[in-house]
JSON list of C-alpha atoms in Angstrom, two decimals:
[
{"chain": "A", "resi": 1, "resn": "UNK", "atom": "CA", "xyz": [-24.34, -12.58, -50.38]},
{"chain": "A", "resi": 2, "resn": "UNK", "atom": "CA", "xyz": [-27.00, -13.96, -52.66]},
{"chain": "A", "resi": 3, "resn": "UNK", "atom": "CA", "xyz": [-30.14, -15.81, -51.63]},
{"chain": "A", "resi": 4, "resn": "UNK", "atom": "CA", "xyz": [-33.13, -14.59, -49.69]},
{"chain": "A", "resi": 5, "resn": "UNK", "atom": "CA", "xyz": [-33.05, -13.61, -46.05]},
{"chain": "A", "resi": 6, "resn": "UNK", "atom": "CA", "xyz": [-29.28, -14.02, -45.70]},
{"chain": "A", "resi": 7, "resn": "UNK", "atom": "CA", "xyz": [-29.35, -17.80, -45.80]},
{"chain": "A", "resi": 8, "resn": "UNK", "atom": "CA", "xyz": [-25.96, -19.55, -46.08]},
{"chain": "A", "resi": 9, "resn": "UNK", "atom": "CA", "xyz": [-25.10, -22.79, -47.82]},
{"chain": "A", "resi": 10, "resn": "UNK", "atom": "CA", "xyz": [-26.11, -24.83, -44.81]},
{"chain": "A", "resi": 11, "resn": "UNK", "atom": "CA", "xyz": [-29.52, -23.15, -44.63]},
{"chain": "A", "resi": 12, "resn": "UNK", "atom": "CA", "xyz": [-28.91, -21.39, -41.31]},
{"chain": "A", "resi": 13, "resn": "UNK", "atom": "CA", "xyz": [-29.18, -17.61, -41.01]},
{"chain": "A", "resi": 14, "resn": "UNK", "atom": "CA", "xyz": [-25.95, -15.74, -41.76]},
{"chain": "A", "resi": 15, "resn": "UNK", "atom": "CA", "xyz": [-24.59, -13.56, -38.97]},
{"chain": "A", "resi": 16, "resn": "UNK", "atom": "CA", "xyz": [-23.86, -10.07, -40.31]},
{"chain": "A", "resi": 17, "resn": "UNK", "atom": "CA", "xyz": [-20.77, -8.57, -38.63]},
{"chain": "A", "resi": 18, "resn": "UNK", "atom": "CA", "xyz": [-19.35, -5.03, -38.66]},
{"chain": "A", "resi": 19, "resn": "UNK", "atom": "CA", "xyz": [-15.71, -4.49, -37.57]},
{"chain": "A", "resi": 20, "resn": "UNK", "atom": "CA", "xyz": [-14.32, -1.36, -35.89]},
{"chain": "A", "resi": 21, "resn": "UNK", "atom": "CA", "xyz": [-10.56, -1.32, -35.20]},
{"chain": "A", "resi": 22, "resn": "UNK", "atom": "CA", "xyz": [-8.04, 1.45, -35.91]},
{"chain": "A", "resi": 23, "resn": "UNK", "atom": "CA", "xyz": [-5.28, -1.12, -36.68]},
{"chain": "A", "resi": 24, "resn": "UNK", "atom": "CA", "xyz": [-5.75, -2.24, -40.24]},
{"chain": "A", "resi": 25, "resn": "UNK", "atom": "CA", "xyz": [-3.70, -5.44, -39.77]},
{"chain": "A", "resi": 26, "resn": "UNK", "atom": "CA", "xyz": [-5.87, -6.47, -36.81]},
{"chain": "A", "resi": 27, "resn": "UNK", "atom": "CA", "xyz": [-9.04, -5.60, -38.70]},
{"chain": "A", "resi": 28, "resn": "UNK", "atom": "CA", "xyz": [-7.96, -7.64, -41.74]},
{"chain": "A", "resi": 29, "resn": "UNK", "atom": "CA", "xyz": [-6.98, -10.59, -39.56]},
{"chain": "A", "resi": 30, "resn": "UNK", "atom": "CA", "xyz": [-10.33, -10.59, -37.73]},
{"chain": "A", "resi": 31, "resn": "UNK", "atom": "CA", "xyz": [-12.22, -10.13, -41.02]},
{"chain": "A", "resi": 32, "resn": "UNK", "atom": "CA", "xyz": [-10.36, -13.05, -42.64]},
{"chain": "A", "resi": 33, "resn": "UNK", "atom": "CA", "xyz": [-10.93, -15.25, -39.57]},
{"chain": "A", "resi": 34, "resn": "UNK", "atom": "CA", "xyz": [-14.67, -14.59, -39.40]},
{"chain": "A", "resi": 35, "resn": "UNK", "atom": "CA", "xyz": [-15.26, -14.62, -43.18]},
{"chain": "A", "resi": 36, "resn": "UNK", "atom": "CA", "xyz": [-13.86, -18.15, -43.32]},
{"chain": "A", "resi": 37, "resn": "UNK", "atom": "CA", "xyz": [-16.94, -19.36, -41.43]},
{"chain": "A", "resi": 38, "resn": "UNK", "atom": "CA", "xyz": [-19.99, -20.42, -43.46]},
{"chain": "A", "resi": 39, "resn": "UNK", "atom": "CA", "xyz": [-22.43, -18.66, -41.16]},
{"chain": "A", "resi": 40, "resn": "UNK", "atom": "CA", "xyz": [-20.62, -15.29, -40.79]},
{"chain": "A", "resi": 41, "resn": "UNK", "atom": "CA", "xyz": [-20.44, -12.39, -43.27]},
{"chain": "A", "resi": 42, "resn": "UNK", "atom": "CA", "xyz": [-18.50, -9.13, -42.83]},
{"chain": "A", "resi": 43, "resn": "UNK", "atom": "CA", "xyz": [-20.86, -6.34, -43.95]},
{"chain": "A", "resi": 44, "resn": "UNK", "atom": "CA", "xyz": [-18.67, -3.33, -43.12]},
{"chain": "A", "resi": 45, "resn": "UNK", "atom": "CA", "xyz": [-15.50, -2.03, -41.52]},
{"chain": "A", "resi": 46, "resn": "UNK", "atom": "CA", "xyz": [-14.26, 1.22, -40.00]},
{"chain": "A", "resi": 47, "resn": "UNK", "atom": "CA", "xyz": [-11.05, 2.53, -38.40]},
{"chain": "A", "resi": 48, "resn": "UNK", "atom": "CA", "xyz": [-12.53, 5.43, -36.43]},
{"chain": "A", "resi": 49, "resn": "UNK", "atom": "CA", "xyz": [-15.54, 6.02, -34.20]},
{"chain": "A", "resi": 50, "resn": "UNK", "atom": "CA", "xyz": [-16.87, 8.66, -36.61]},
{"chain": "A", "resi": 51, "resn": "UNK", "atom": "CA", "xyz": [-16.83, 6.30, -39.61]},
{"chain": "A", "resi": 52, "resn": "UNK", "atom": "CA", "xyz": [-18.38, 3.50, -37.55]},
{"chain": "A", "resi": 53, "resn": "UNK", "atom": "CA", "xyz": [-21.29, 5.68, -36.43]},
{"chain": "A", "resi": 54, "resn": "UNK", "atom": "CA", "xyz": [-21.90, 6.70, -40.03]},
{"chain": "A", "resi": 55, "resn": "UNK", "atom": "CA", "xyz": [-21.64, 3.20, -41.54]},
{"chain": "A", "resi": 56, "resn": "UNK", "atom": "CA", "xyz": [-23.17, 0.80, -39.01]},
{"chain": "A", "resi": 57, "resn": "UNK", "atom": "CA", "xyz": [-26.83, 1.80, -39.46]},
{"chain": "A", "resi": 58, "resn": "UNK", "atom": "CA", "xyz": [-26.63, 1.35, -43.24]},
{"chain": "A", "resi": 59, "resn": "UNK", "atom": "CA", "xyz": [-24.77, -1.97, -42.94]},
{"chain": "A", "resi": 60, "resn": "UNK", "atom": "CA", "xyz": [-27.50, -3.46, -40.67]},
{"chain": "A", "resi": 61, "resn": "UNK", "atom": "CA", "xyz": [-25.17, -5.87, -38.81]},
{"chain": "A", "resi": 62, "resn": "UNK", "atom": "CA", "xyz": [-26.32, -8.37, -36.22]},
{"chain": "A", "resi": 63, "resn": "UNK", "atom": "CA", "xyz": [-23.02, -8.04, -34.34]},
{"chain": "A", "resi": 64, "resn": "UNK", "atom": "CA", "xyz": [-20.58, -5.11, -34.12]},
{"chain": "A", "resi": 65, "resn": "UNK", "atom": "CA", "xyz": [-17.05, -6.04, -33.03]},
{"chain": "A", "resi": 66, "resn": "UNK", "atom": "CA", "xyz": [-15.77, -2.79, -31.53]},
{"chain": "A", "resi": 67, "resn": "UNK", "atom": "CA", "xyz": [-12.22, -1.92, -30.48]},
{"chain": "A", "resi": 68, "resn": "UNK", "atom": "CA", "xyz": [-12.31, -0.19, -27.11]},
{"chain": "A", "resi": 69, "resn": "UNK", "atom": "CA", "xyz": [-9.43, 2.25, -27.78]},
{"chain": "A", "resi": 70, "resn": "UNK", "atom": "CA", "xyz": [-9.74, 4.46, -30.85]},
{"chain": "A", "resi": 71, "resn": "UNK", "atom": "CA", "xyz": [-7.92, 7.57, -32.09]},
{"chain": "A", "resi": 72, "resn": "UNK", "atom": "CA", "xyz": [-11.08, 9.72, -32.01]},
{"chain": "A", "resi": 73, "resn": "UNK", "atom": "CA", "xyz": [-12.91, 8.19, -29.04]},
{"chain": "A", "resi": 74, "resn": "UNK", "atom": "CA", "xyz": [-13.67, 4.71, -27.86]},
{"chain": "A", "resi": 75, "resn": "UNK", "atom": "CA", "xyz": [-15.76, 1.71, -28.79]},
{"chain": "A", "resi": 76, "resn": "UNK", "atom": "CA", "xyz": [-17.79, 1.94, -25.60]},
{"chain": "A", "resi": 77, "resn": "UNK", "atom": "CA", "xyz": [-19.22, 5.32, -26.73]},
{"chain": "A", "resi": 78, "resn": "UNK", "atom": "CA", "xyz": [-19.92, 3.88, -30.19]},
{"chain": "A", "resi": 79, "resn": "UNK", "atom": "CA", "xyz": [-21.72, 0.98, -28.52]},
{"chain": "A", "resi": 80, "resn": "UNK", "atom": "CA", "xyz": [-23.83, 3.31, -26.38]},
{"chain": "A", "resi": 81, "resn": "UNK", "atom": "CA", "xyz": [-24.72, 5.60, -29.29]},
{"chain": "A", "resi": 82, "resn": "UNK", "atom": "CA", "xyz": [-25.42, 2.93, -31.89]},
{"chain": "A", "resi": 83, "resn": "UNK", "atom": "CA", "xyz": [-27.54, 0.81, -29.52]},
{"chain": "A", "resi": 84, "resn": "UNK", "atom": "CA", "xyz": [-29.78, 3.82, -28.85]},
{"chain": "A", "resi": 85, "resn": "UNK", "atom": "CA", "xyz": [-30.61, 3.69, -32.57]},
{"chain": "A", "resi": 86, "resn": "UNK", "atom": "CA", "xyz": [-30.42, -0.12, -32.98]},
{"chain": "A", "resi": 87, "resn": "UNK", "atom": "CA", "xyz": [-31.25, -1.73, -29.61]},
{"chain": "A", "resi": 88, "resn": "UNK", "atom": "CA", "xyz": [-31.25, -5.20, -31.18]},
{"chain": "A", "resi": 89, "resn": "UNK", "atom": "CA", "xyz": [-27.55, -4.86, -32.19]},
{"chain": "A", "resi": 90, "resn": "UNK", "atom": "CA", "xyz": [-25.15, -7.04, -30.16]},
{"chain": "A", "resi": 91, "resn": "UNK", "atom": "CA", "xyz": [-21.86, -5.22, -29.43]},
{"chain": "A", "resi": 92, "resn": "UNK", "atom": "CA", "xyz": [-18.77, -7.31, -28.76]},
{"chain": "A", "resi": 93, "resn": "UNK", "atom": "CA", "xyz": [-15.98, -5.18, -27.24]},
{"chain": "A", "resi": 94, "resn": "UNK", "atom": "CA", "xyz": [-12.45, -6.03, -28.33]},
{"chain": "A", "resi": 95, "resn": "UNK", "atom": "CA", "xyz": [-9.38, -4.75, -26.51]},
{"chain": "A", "resi": 96, "resn": "UNK", "atom": "CA", "xyz": [-5.70, -5.55, -26.21]},
{"chain": "A", "resi": 97, "resn": "UNK", "atom": "CA", "xyz": [-5.49, -5.44, -22.43]},
{"chain": "A", "resi": 98, "resn": "UNK", "atom": "CA", "xyz": [-7.60, -6.40, -19.45]},
{"chain": "A", "resi": 99, "resn": "UNK", "atom": "CA", "xyz": [-9.00, -2.98, -18.55]},
{"chain": "A", "resi": 100, "resn": "UNK", "atom": "CA", "xyz": [-11.56, -3.24, -15.74]},
{"chain": "A", "resi": 101, "resn": "UNK", "atom": "CA", "xyz": [-12.72, 0.38, -16.13]},
{"chain": "A", "resi": 102, "resn": "UNK", "atom": "CA", "xyz": [-13.46, -0.23, -19.80]},
{"chain": "A", "resi": 103, "resn": "UNK", "atom": "CA", "xyz": [-15.27, -3.44, -18.92]},
{"chain": "A", "resi": 104, "resn": "UNK", "atom": "CA", "xyz": [-17.37, -1.55, -16.38]},
{"chain": "A", "resi": 105, "resn": "UNK", "atom": "CA", "xyz": [-18.21, 1.13, -18.93]},
{"chain": "A", "resi": 106, "resn": "UNK", "atom": "CA", "xyz": [-18.98, -1.51, -21.57]},
{"chain": "A", "resi": 107, "resn": "UNK", "atom": "CA", "xyz": [-21.45, -3.22, -19.24]},
{"chain": "A", "resi": 108, "resn": "UNK", "atom": "CA", "xyz": [-23.09, 0.15, -18.55]},
{"chain": "A", "resi": 109, "resn": "UNK", "atom": "CA", "xyz": [-23.30, 0.86, -22.30]},
{"chain": "A", "resi": 110, "resn": "UNK", "atom": "CA", "xyz": [-25.19, -2.38, -22.91]},
{"chain": "A", "resi": 111, "resn": "UNK", "atom": "CA", "xyz": [-22.41, -4.38, -24.53]},
{"chain": "A", "resi": 112, "resn": "UNK", "atom": "CA", "xyz": [-23.20, -8.08, -24.96]},
{"chain": "A", "resi": 113, "resn": "UNK", "atom": "CA", "xyz": [-19.64, -9.26, -24.52]},
{"chain": "A", "resi": 114, "resn": "UNK", "atom": "CA", "xyz": [-16.01, -8.31, -23.97]},
{"chain": "A", "resi": 115, "resn": "UNK", "atom": "CA", "xyz": [-12.97, -10.19, -25.28]},
{"chain": "A", "resi": 116, "resn": "UNK", "atom": "CA", "xyz": [-9.23, -9.61, -25.33]},
{"chain": "A", "resi": 117, "resn": "UNK", "atom": "CA", "xyz": [-7.37, -9.49, -28.66]},
{"chain": "A", "resi": 118, "resn": "UNK", "atom": "CA", "xyz": [-5.16, -12.30, -27.35]},
{"chain": "A", "resi": 119, "resn": "UNK", "atom": "CA", "xyz": [-8.23, -14.58, -27.62]},
{"chain": "A", "resi": 120, "resn": "UNK", "atom": "CA", "xyz": [-7.88, -17.71, -29.79]},
{"chain": "A", "resi": 121, "resn": "UNK", "atom": "CA", "xyz": [-9.48, -17.43, -33.18]},
{"chain": "A", "resi": 122, "resn": "UNK", "atom": "CA", "xyz": [-11.98, -20.21, -32.51]},
{"chain": "A", "resi": 123, "resn": "UNK", "atom": "CA", "xyz": [-12.98, -18.48, -29.25]},
{"chain": "A", "resi": 124, "resn": "UNK", "atom": "CA", "xyz": [-13.64, -15.21, -31.08]},
{"chain": "A", "resi": 125, "resn": "UNK", "atom": "CA", "xyz": [-15.84, -17.02, -33.64]},
{"chain": "A", "resi": 126, "resn": "UNK", "atom": "CA", "xyz": [-17.68, -18.64, -30.71]},
{"chain": "A", "resi": 127, "resn": "UNK", "atom": "CA", "xyz": [-18.08, -15.26, -29.01]},
{"chain": "A", "resi": 128, "resn": "UNK", "atom": "CA", "xyz": [-19.62, -13.74, -32.15]},
{"chain": "A", "resi": 129, "resn": "UNK", "atom": "CA", "xyz": [-22.09, -16.65, -32.45]},
{"chain": "A", "resi": 130, "resn": "UNK", "atom": "CA", "xyz": [-22.94, -16.40, -28.74]},
{"chain": "A", "resi": 131, "resn": "UNK", "atom": "CA", "xyz": [-23.82, -12.70, -28.77]},
{"chain": "A", "resi": 132, "resn": "UNK", "atom": "CA", "xyz": [-25.58, -13.05, -32.18]},
{"chain": "A", "resi": 133, "resn": "UNK", "atom": "CA", "xyz": [-27.91, -15.62, -30.59]},
{"chain": "A", "resi": 134, "resn": "UNK", "atom": "CA", "xyz": [-28.93, -13.07, -27.97]},
{"chain": "A", "resi": 135, "resn": "UNK", "atom": "CA", "xyz": [-26.79, -14.45, -25.15]},
{"chain": "A", "resi": 136, "resn": "UNK", "atom": "CA", "xyz": [-24.32, -12.44, -23.08]},
{"chain": "A", "resi": 137, "resn": "UNK", "atom": "CA", "xyz": [-20.65, -13.20, -22.61]},
{"chain": "A", "resi": 138, "resn": "UNK", "atom": "CA", "xyz": [-20.70, -11.15, -19.44]},
{"chain": "A", "resi": 139, "resn": "UNK", "atom": "CA", "xyz": [-21.88, -13.76, -16.98]},
{"chain": "A", "resi": 140, "resn": "UNK", "atom": "CA", "xyz": [-23.15, -12.36, -13.67]},
{"chain": "A", "resi": 141, "resn": "UNK", "atom": "CA", "xyz": [-20.31, -13.87, -11.62]},
{"chain": "A", "resi": 142, "resn": "UNK", "atom": "CA", "xyz": [-17.47, -12.36, -13.64]},
{"chain": "A", "resi": 143, "resn": "UNK", "atom": "CA", "xyz": [-19.30, -9.01, -13.78]},
{"chain": "A", "resi": 144, "resn": "UNK", "atom": "CA", "xyz": [-19.83, -9.09, -10.00]},
{"chain": "A", "resi": 145, "resn": "UNK", "atom": "CA", "xyz": [-16.14, -9.94, -9.44]},
{"chain": "A", "resi": 146, "resn": "UNK", "atom": "CA", "xyz": [-15.12, -7.11, -11.76]},
{"chain": "A", "resi": 147, "resn": "UNK", "atom": "CA", "xyz": [-17.31, -4.61, -9.90]},
{"chain": "A", "resi": 148, "resn": "UNK", "atom": "CA", "xyz": [-15.92, -5.88, -6.58]},
{"chain": "A", "resi": 149, "resn": "UNK", "atom": "CA", "xyz": [-12.34, -5.36, -7.81]},
{"chain": "A", "resi": 150, "resn": "UNK", "atom": "CA", "xyz": [-13.11, -1.85, -9.02]},
{"chain": "A", "resi": 151, "resn": "UNK", "atom": "CA", "xyz": [-14.69, -0.98, -5.67]},
{"chain": "A", "resi": 152, "resn": "UNK", "atom": "CA", "xyz": [-11.75, -2.49, -3.78]},
{"chain": "A", "resi": 153, "resn": "UNK", "atom": "CA", "xyz": [-9.33, -0.47, -5.90]},
{"chain": "A", "resi": 154, "resn": "UNK", "atom": "CA", "xyz": [-11.28, 2.73, -5.22]},
{"chain": "A", "resi": 155, "resn": "UNK", "atom": "CA", "xyz": [-11.28, 1.97, -1.50]},
{"chain": "A", "resi": 156, "resn": "UNK", "atom": "CA", "xyz": [-7.53, 1.32, -1.61]},
{"chain": "A", "resi": 157, "resn": "UNK", "atom": "CA", "xyz": [-7.10, 4.78, -3.15]},
{"chain": "A", "resi": 158, "resn": "UNK", "atom": "CA", "xyz": [-8.82, 6.28, -0.09]},
{"chain": "A", "resi": 159, "resn": "UNK", "atom": "CA", "xyz": [-7.63, 4.46, 3.04]},
{"chain": "A", "resi": 160, "resn": "UNK", "atom": "CA", "xyz": [-9.38, 7.07, 5.21]},
{"chain": "A", "resi": 161, "resn": "UNK", "atom": "CA", "xyz": [-12.86, 6.34, 3.83]},
{"chain": "A", "resi": 162, "resn": "UNK", "atom": "CA", "xyz": [-14.18, 5.15, 7.23]},
{"chain": "A", "resi": 163, "resn": "UNK", "atom": "CA", "xyz": [-12.87, 8.16, 9.17]},
{"chain": "A", "resi": 164, "resn": "UNK", "atom": "CA", "xyz": [-15.08, 11.08, 10.12]},
{"chain": "A", "resi": 165, "resn": "UNK", "atom": "CA", "xyz": [-13.98, 14.61, 9.19]},
{"chain": "A", "resi": 166, "resn": "UNK", "atom": "CA", "xyz": [-12.89, 15.21, 12.79]},
{"chain": "A", "resi": 167, "resn": "UNK", "atom": "CA", "xyz": [-10.86, 11.96, 12.82]},
{"chain": "A", "resi": 168, "resn": "UNK", "atom": "CA", "xyz": [-9.20, 12.92, 9.54]},
{"chain": "A", "resi": 169, "resn": "UNK", "atom": "CA", "xyz": [-8.29, 16.29, 11.04]},
{"chain": "A", "resi": 170, "resn": "UNK", "atom": "CA", "xyz": [-6.84, 14.65, 14.15]},
{"chain": "A", "resi": 171, "resn": "UNK", "atom": "CA", "xyz": [-4.82, 12.22, 11.99]},
{"chain": "A", "resi": 172, "resn": "UNK", "atom": "CA", "xyz": [-3.31, 15.22, 10.13]},
{"chain": "A", "resi": 173, "resn": "UNK", "atom": "CA", "xyz": [-2.32, 16.78, 13.49]},
{"chain": "A", "resi": 174, "resn": "UNK", "atom": "CA", "xyz": [-0.72, 13.47, 14.60]},
{"chain": "A", "resi": 175, "resn": "UNK", "atom": "CA", "xyz": [1.25, 13.64, 11.33]},
{"chain": "A", "resi": 176, "resn": "UNK", "atom": "CA", "xyz": [2.41, 17.12, 12.32]},
{"chain": "A", "resi": 177, "resn": "UNK", "atom": "CA", "xyz": [3.82, 15.67, 15.56]},
{"chain": "A", "resi": 178, "resn": "UNK", "atom": "CA", "xyz": [1.31, 17.21, 17.97]},
{"chain": "A", "resi": 179, "resn": "UNK", "atom": "CA", "xyz": [0.67, 15.52, 21.36]},
{"chain": "A", "resi": 180, "resn": "UNK", "atom": "CA", "xyz": [-2.82, 14.68, 22.56]},
{"chain": "A", "resi": 181, "resn": "UNK", "atom": "CA", "xyz": [-2.82, 17.77, 24.78]},
{"chain": "A", "resi": 182, "resn": "UNK", "atom": "CA", "xyz": [-1.75, 20.02, 21.90]},
{"chain": "A", "resi": 183, "resn": "UNK", "atom": "CA", "xyz": [-4.42, 18.47, 19.62]},
{"chain": "A", "resi": 184, "resn": "UNK", "atom": "CA", "xyz": [-7.03, 19.08, 22.38]},
{"chain": "A", "resi": 185, "resn": "UNK", "atom": "CA", "xyz": [-5.95, 22.73, 22.68]},
{"chain": "A", "resi": 186, "resn": "UNK", "atom": "CA", "xyz": [-6.05, 23.20, 18.89]},
{"chain": "A", "resi": 187, "resn": "UNK", "atom": "CA", "xyz": [-9.51, 21.67, 18.52]},
{"chain": "A", "resi": 188, "resn": "UNK", "atom": "CA", "xyz": [-10.98, 22.80, 21.89]},
{"chain": "A", "resi": 189, "resn": "UNK", "atom": "CA", "xyz": [-11.40, 19.21, 23.03]},
{"chain": "A", "resi": 190, "resn": "UNK", "atom": "CA", "xyz": [-10.67, 17.49, 26.35]},
{"chain": "A", "resi": 191, "resn": "UNK", "atom": "CA", "xyz": [-7.53, 15.35, 26.27]},
{"chain": "A", "resi": 192, "resn": "UNK", "atom": "CA", "xyz": [-9.61, 12.26, 27.13]},
{"chain": "A", "resi": 193, "resn": "UNK", "atom": "CA", "xyz": [-11.87, 12.98, 24.09]},
{"chain": "A", "resi": 194, "resn": "UNK", "atom": "CA", "xyz": [-8.80, 13.21, 21.87]},
{"chain": "A", "resi": 195, "resn": "UNK", "atom": "CA", "xyz": [-7.64, 9.84, 23.21]},
{"chain": "A", "resi": 196, "resn": "UNK", "atom": "CA", "xyz": [-11.02, 8.32, 22.35]},
{"chain": "A", "resi": 197, "resn": "UNK", "atom": "CA", "xyz": [-10.82, 9.75, 18.82]},
{"chain": "A", "resi": 198, "resn": "UNK", "atom": "CA", "xyz": [-7.29, 8.37, 18.37]},
{"chain": "A", "resi": 199, "resn": "UNK", "atom": "CA", "xyz": [-8.39, 4.94, 19.64]},
{"chain": "A", "resi": 200, "resn": "UNK", "atom": "CA", "xyz": [-11.21, 4.96, 17.02]},
{"chain": "A", "resi": 201, "resn": "UNK", "atom": "CA", "xyz": [-8.74, 6.03, 14.28]},
{"chain": "A", "resi": 202, "resn": "UNK", "atom": "CA", "xyz": [-6.37, 3.20, 15.18]},
{"chain": "A", "resi": 203, "resn": "UNK", "atom": "CA", "xyz": [-9.23, 0.65, 15.11]},
{"chain": "A", "resi": 204, "resn": "UNK", "atom": "CA", "xyz": [-10.52, 1.82, 11.71]},
{"chain": "A", "resi": 205, "resn": "UNK", "atom": "CA", "xyz": [-7.04, 1.88, 10.16]},
{"chain": "A", "resi": 206, "resn": "UNK", "atom": "CA", "xyz": [-5.97, -1.42, 11.75]},
{"chain": "A", "resi": 207, "resn": "UNK", "atom": "CA", "xyz": [-3.05, 0.24, 13.57]},
{"chain": "A", "resi": 208, "resn": "UNK", "atom": "CA", "xyz": [-1.69, -0.07, 17.09]},
{"chain": "A", "resi": 209, "resn": "UNK", "atom": "CA", "xyz": [0.99, 2.63, 17.32]},
{"chain": "A", "resi": 210, "resn": "UNK", "atom": "CA", "xyz": [1.04, 6.39, 16.98]},
{"chain": "A", "resi": 211, "resn": "UNK", "atom": "CA", "xyz": [4.16, 6.21, 14.75]},
{"chain": "A", "resi": 212, "resn": "UNK", "atom": "CA", "xyz": [2.18, 4.18, 12.19]},
{"chain": "A", "resi": 213, "resn": "UNK", "atom": "CA", "xyz": [-0.57, 6.80, 12.10]},
{"chain": "A", "resi": 214, "resn": "UNK", "atom": "CA", "xyz": [2.01, 9.59, 11.82]},
{"chain": "A", "resi": 215, "resn": "UNK", "atom": "CA", "xyz": [3.74, 7.80, 8.93]},
{"chain": "A", "resi": 216, "resn": "UNK", "atom": "CA", "xyz": [0.43, 7.29, 7.08]},
{"chain": "A", "resi": 217, "resn": "UNK", "atom": "CA", "xyz": [-0.53, 10.94, 7.60]},
{"chain": "A", "resi": 218, "resn": "UNK", "atom": "CA", "xyz": [2.86, 12.07, 6.27]},
{"chain": "A", "resi": 219, "resn": "UNK", "atom": "CA", "xyz": [2.53, 9.77, 3.23]},
{"chain": "A", "resi": 220, "resn": "UNK", "atom": "CA", "xyz": [-0.99, 11.01, 2.41]},
{"chain": "A", "resi": 221, "resn": "UNK", "atom": "CA", "xyz": [0.12, 14.63, 2.78]},
{"chain": "A", "resi": 222, "resn": "UNK", "atom": "CA", "xyz": [3.05, 13.99, 0.42]},
{"chain": "A", "resi": 223, "resn": "UNK", "atom": "CA", "xyz": [0.72, 12.31, -2.12]},
{"chain": "A", "resi": 224, "resn": "UNK", "atom": "CA", "xyz": [-1.73, 15.24, -1.90]},
{"chain": "A", "resi": 225, "resn": "UNK", "atom": "CA", "xyz": [1.05, 17.81, -2.38]},
{"chain": "A", "resi": 226, "resn": "UNK", "atom": "CA", "xyz": [2.40, 15.84, -5.35]},
{"chain": "A", "resi": 227, "resn": "UNK", "atom": "CA", "xyz": [-1.08, 15.69, -6.98]},
{"chain": "A", "resi": 228, "resn": "UNK", "atom": "CA", "xyz": [-1.57, 19.43, -6.47]},
{"chain": "A", "resi": 229, "resn": "UNK", "atom": "CA", "xyz": [1.80, 20.14, -8.11]},
{"chain": "A", "resi": 230, "resn": "UNK", "atom": "CA", "xyz": [0.94, 17.75, -10.98]},
{"chain": "A", "resi": 231, "resn": "UNK", "atom": "CA", "xyz": [-2.39, 19.44, -11.71]},
{"chain": "A", "resi": 232, "resn": "UNK", "atom": "CA", "xyz": [-1.08, 23.00, -11.54]}
]
């Protein structure tokens, strides 16, 4: 672009954009969409993380639109690495699906925004302008909700998170079909103490019957065995 200090025809500062996407068709489409705007200029493109890391510093963009999934890495790593060299660079993460883990990682890497490829063209243009002006597209409420969902999902993966080691052990023995007396003998505990433990287990797991606890213990054991076989 000619003219001093990247001024466009309307006299406002031109936003310099770098594109990273391994799909050439997507990259061309985004480039054509953004280039059609008076205040946006595409200053470089790449299809791999390696090329992006080599080209972005020389291109001096204001905004880097980075695909999250790449053949040789991911856009989040590119964002983290390039922002350590160019902290003023605004990274806008682009992905084809709503991936909460990637969003979490993008926030941690200092990304200024995160949009899905299904976004309307005008919304993408708006997103580029927003992050170029120093604002974030990751508003605190949506980020907080996303973190809450990730935590909830992790908790769902470990339904026994509130149980003590002793309670977990007793639950396993219930799953093996042992009576309170047998559990007490196995663990050198009084039968009344075992009853108290089981009452606590039921409360924490929201259960009322021994058969429910036994079914859960059996399911968890089956899942564990399956994971062990899978990782062998």
